[in-house]
């Protein structure tokens, strides 16, 4: 969960100028956050969130920390599947 919090902090820092990609990231992080709290996460929701994050993360140049955090949460979420 600390990775999710880290991502949300970076989203606030990077908000100016990257509004649309940040919305996509935020929405997908929220889905993962809620699903990973569940005893039995819904795999379809987790897959959709992973796909959304993978699609947007390359578009954000210069945000190495955010990309690393997104990569970490994707790897963690894949283990849930």
Coordinates of N, CA and C in Angstrom, one line a residue:
X1 N 0.8 -1.2 0.0 CA 0.0 0.0 0.0 C 0.9 1.3 0.0
X2 N 2.1 1.2 0.5 CA 2.9 2.4 0.5 C 3.3 2.8 -0.9
X3 N 3.4 1.9 -1.8 CA 3.7 2.2 -3.2 C 2.5 3.0 -3.8
X4 N 1.3 2.6 -3.4 CA 0.1 3.4 -3.9 C 0.1 4.8 -3.4
X5 N 0.4 5.0 -2.1 CA 0.5 6.3 -1.5 C 1.6 7.1 -2.2
X6 N 2.7 6.5 -2.5 CA 3.8 7.2 -3.2 C 3.4 7.7 -4.6
X7 N 2.6 6.8 -5.3 CA 2.1 7.2 -6.6 C 1.2 8.4 -6.5
X8 N 0.3 8.4 -5.5 CA -0.7 9.4 -5.4 C 0.1 10.8 -5.0
X9 N 1.1 10.7 -4.2 CA 1.9 11.9 -3.9 C 2.5 12.4 -5.2
X10 N 3.1 11.6 -6.0 CA 3.8 12.0 -7.3 C 2.7 12.6 -8.2
X11 N 1.5 12.0 -8.2 CA 0.5 12.6 -9.0 C 0.2 14.0 -8.7
X12 N 0.2 14.3 -7.4 CA -0.1 15.7 -6.9 C 1.1 16.6 -7.4
X13 N 2.3 16.1 -7.3 CA 3.5 16.9 -7.7 C 3.5 17.2 -9.2
X14 N 3.1 16.2 -9.9 CA 3.2 16.3 -11.4 C 1.9 16.8 -12.1
X15 N 0.9 17.2 -11.3 CA -0.4 17.5 -11.8 C -0.4 18.6 -12.9
X16 N 0.3 19.6 -12.7 CA 0.3 20.7 -13.7 C 0.9 20.2 -15.0
X17 N 0.1 20.4 -16.1 CA 0.6 20.1 -17.4 C 0.3 18.6 -17.9
X18 N 0.0 17.7 -17.0 CA -0.2 16.3 -17.3 C -1.5 15.8 -16.9
X19 N -2.5 16.7 -17.0 CA -3.8 16.4 -16.3 C -4.5 15.1 -16.8
X20 N -4.6 14.9 -18.1 CA -5.3 13.7 -18.6 C -4.6 12.4 -18.3
X21 N -3.2 12.3 -18.5 CA -2.6 11.0 -18.1 C -2.7 10.8 -16.6
X22 N -2.6 11.9 -15.8 CA -2.7 11.7 -14.4 C -4.1 11.2 -14.0
X23 N -5.2 11.6 -14.7 CA -6.5 11.1 -14.4 C -6.6 9.6 -14.6
X24 N -6.0 9.2 -15.7 CA -6.0 7.8 -16.0 C -5.2 7.0 -15.0
X25 N -4.1 7.5 -14.6 CA -3.3 6.8 -13.6 C -4.0 6.8 -12.2
X26 N -4.6 7.9 -11.8 CA -5.3 8.0 -10.6 C -6.5 7.0 -10.5
X27 N -7.3 7.0 -11.6 CA -8.4 6.1 -11.7 C -8.0 4.6 -11.5
X28 N -6.9 4.2 -12.2 CA -6.5 2.9 -12.2 C -5.9 2.5 -10.9
X29 N -5.2 3.4 -10.2 CA -4.6 3.2 -8.9 C -5.7 3.0 -7.9
X30 N -6.8 3.8 -8.0 CA -7.9 3.6 -7.1 C -8.6 2.3 -7.3
X31 N -8.7 1.8 -8.5 CA -9.3 0.5 -8.8 C -8.4 -0.6 -8.1
X32 N -7.1 -0.5 -8.3 CA -6.2 -1.5 -7.7 C -6.2 -1.4 -6.2
X33 N -6.2 -0.2 -5.7 CA -6.3 0.0 -4.2 C -7.5 -0.7 -3.6
X34 N -8.6 -0.5 -4.2 CA -9.9 -1.2 -3.7 C -9.9 -2.7 -3.9
X35 N -9.4 -3.1 -5.1 CA -9.4 -4.6 -5.3 C -8.4 -5.3 -4.5
X36 N -7.2 -4.7 -4.2 CA -6.2 -5.4 -3.4 C -6.6 -5.4 -1.9
X37 N -7.6 -4.6 -1.5 CA -8.1 -4.7 -0.2 C -9.0 -5.9 0.0
X38 N -9.6 -6.4 -1.1 CA -10.6 -7.5 -1.0 C -9.9 -8.8 -0.8
X39 N -10.6 -9.7 -0.1 CA -10.0 -11.0 0.1 C -9.8 -11.8 -1.2
X40 N -10.8 -11.6 -2.1 CA -10.7 -12.2 -3.4 C -10.8 -11.1 -4.5
X41 N -9.7 -10.5 -4.8 CA -9.7 -9.4 -5.8 C -10.3 -9.9 -7.2
X42 N -11.1 -9.1 -7.8 CA -11.7 -9.4 -9.1 C -10.6 -9.3 -10.2
X43 N -10.3 -10.4 -10.8 CA -9.1 -10.4 -11.7 C -9.4 -9.5 -12.9
X44 N -10.6 -9.5 -13.4 CA -10.9 -8.6 -14.5 C -10.6 -7.1 -14.2
X45 N -11.0 -6.7 -13.0 CA -10.7 -5.3 -12.6 C -9.2 -5.1 -12.5
X46 N -8.5 -6.0 -11.9 CA -7.1 -5.9 -11.8 C -6.4 -5.8 -13.1
X47 N -6.8 -6.7 -14.0 CA -6.2 -6.7 -15.4 C -6.5 -5.4 -16.1
X48 N -7.7 -4.9 -16.0 CA -8.0 -3.6 -16.7 C -7.2 -2.5 -16.1
X49 N -7.0 -2.4 -14.8 CA -6.2 -1.4 -14.2 C -4.8 -1.5 -14.6
X50 N -4.2 -2.7 -14.7 CA -2.9 -2.9 -15.1 C -2.7 -2.4 -16.5
X51 N -3.6 -2.8 -17.4 CA -3.6 -2.4 -18.8 C -3.6 -0.8 -18.9
X52 N -4.4 -0.2 -18.1 CA -4.5 1.2 -18.1 C -3.2 1.9 -17.7
X53 N -2.6 1.3 -16.7 CA -1.3 1.9 -16.2 C -0.2 1.6 -17.2
X54 N -0.2 0.5 -17.8 CA 0.9 0.2 -18.8 C 0.7 1.1 -20.0
X55 N -0.5 1.4 -20.4 CA -0.7 2.3 -21.5 C -0.3 3.7 -21.3
X56 N -0.4 4.2 -20.1 CA -0.1 5.6 -19.9 C 1.3 5.9 -19.4
X57 N 1.9 5.0 -18.7 CA 3.2 5.2 -18.1 C 4.3 5.6 -19.0
X58 N 4.4 5.1 -20.3 CA 5.4 5.5 -21.2 C 5.3 6.9 -21.7
X59 N 4.1 7.5 -21.6 CA 3.8 8.8 -22.1 C 4.3 9.9 -21.1
X60 N 4.7 9.6 -20.0 CA 5.1 10.6 -19.0 C 6.6 10.6 -18.9
X61 N 7.2 11.5 -19.7 CA 8.7 11.6 -19.7 C 9.2 12.3 -18.5
X62 N 10.3 11.9 -18.0 CA 11.0 12.6 -16.9 C 10.4 12.2 -15.5
X63 N 9.5 11.3 -15.4 CA 9.0 11.0 -14.1 C 9.4 9.6 -13.7
X64 N 10.7 9.4 -13.5 CA 11.3 8.1 -13.3 C 10.7 7.5 -12.0
X65 N 10.6 8.3 -11.0 CA 10.1 7.8 -9.7 C 8.7 7.3 -9.8
X66 N 7.8 8.1 -10.6 CA 6.4 7.6 -10.8 C 6.4 6.4 -11.6
X67 N 7.2 6.3 -12.6 CA 7.2 5.1 -13.5 C 7.7 3.9 -12.7
X68 N 8.7 4.1 -11.8 CA 9.1 3.0 -11.0 C 8.0 2.5 -10.0
X69 N 7.3 3.4 -9.4 CA 6.3 3.1 -8.5 C 5.1 2.4 -9.2
X70 N 4.8 2.9 -10.4 CA 3.7 2.2 -11.2 C 4.2 0.8 -11.6
X71 N 5.4 0.7 -12.0 CA 5.9 -0.7 -12.4 C 5.9 -1.6 -11.2
X72 N 6.2 -1.1 -10.0 CA 6.1 -2.0 -8.8 C 4.7 -2.4 -8.5
X73 N 3.8 -1.5 -8.6 CA 2.4 -1.9 -8.3 C 1.8 -2.9 -9.4
X74 N 2.3 -2.7 -10.6 CA 1.9 -3.7 -11.7 C 2.4 -5.0 -11.3
X75 N 3.7 -5.1 -11.0 CA 4.3 -6.4 -10.6 C 3.6 -7.1 -9.5
X76 N 3.2 -6.2 -8.4 CA 2.5 -6.8 -7.3 C 1.1 -7.3 -7.7
X77 N 0.4 -6.5 -8.5 CA -0.9 -6.8 -8.9 C -0.9 -8.1 -9.7
X78 N 0.1 -8.3 -10.6 CA 0.2 -9.5 -11.4 C 0.3 -10.7 -10.5
X79 N 1.0 -10.6 -9.4 CA 1.1 -11.7 -8.5 C -0.2 -12.1 -7.9
X80 N -1.2 -11.2 -7.8 CA -2.5 -11.5 -7.3 C -3.3 -12.3 -8.2
X81 N -3.0 -12.2 -9.5 CA -3.7 -12.9 -10.5 C -3.3 -14.3 -10.4

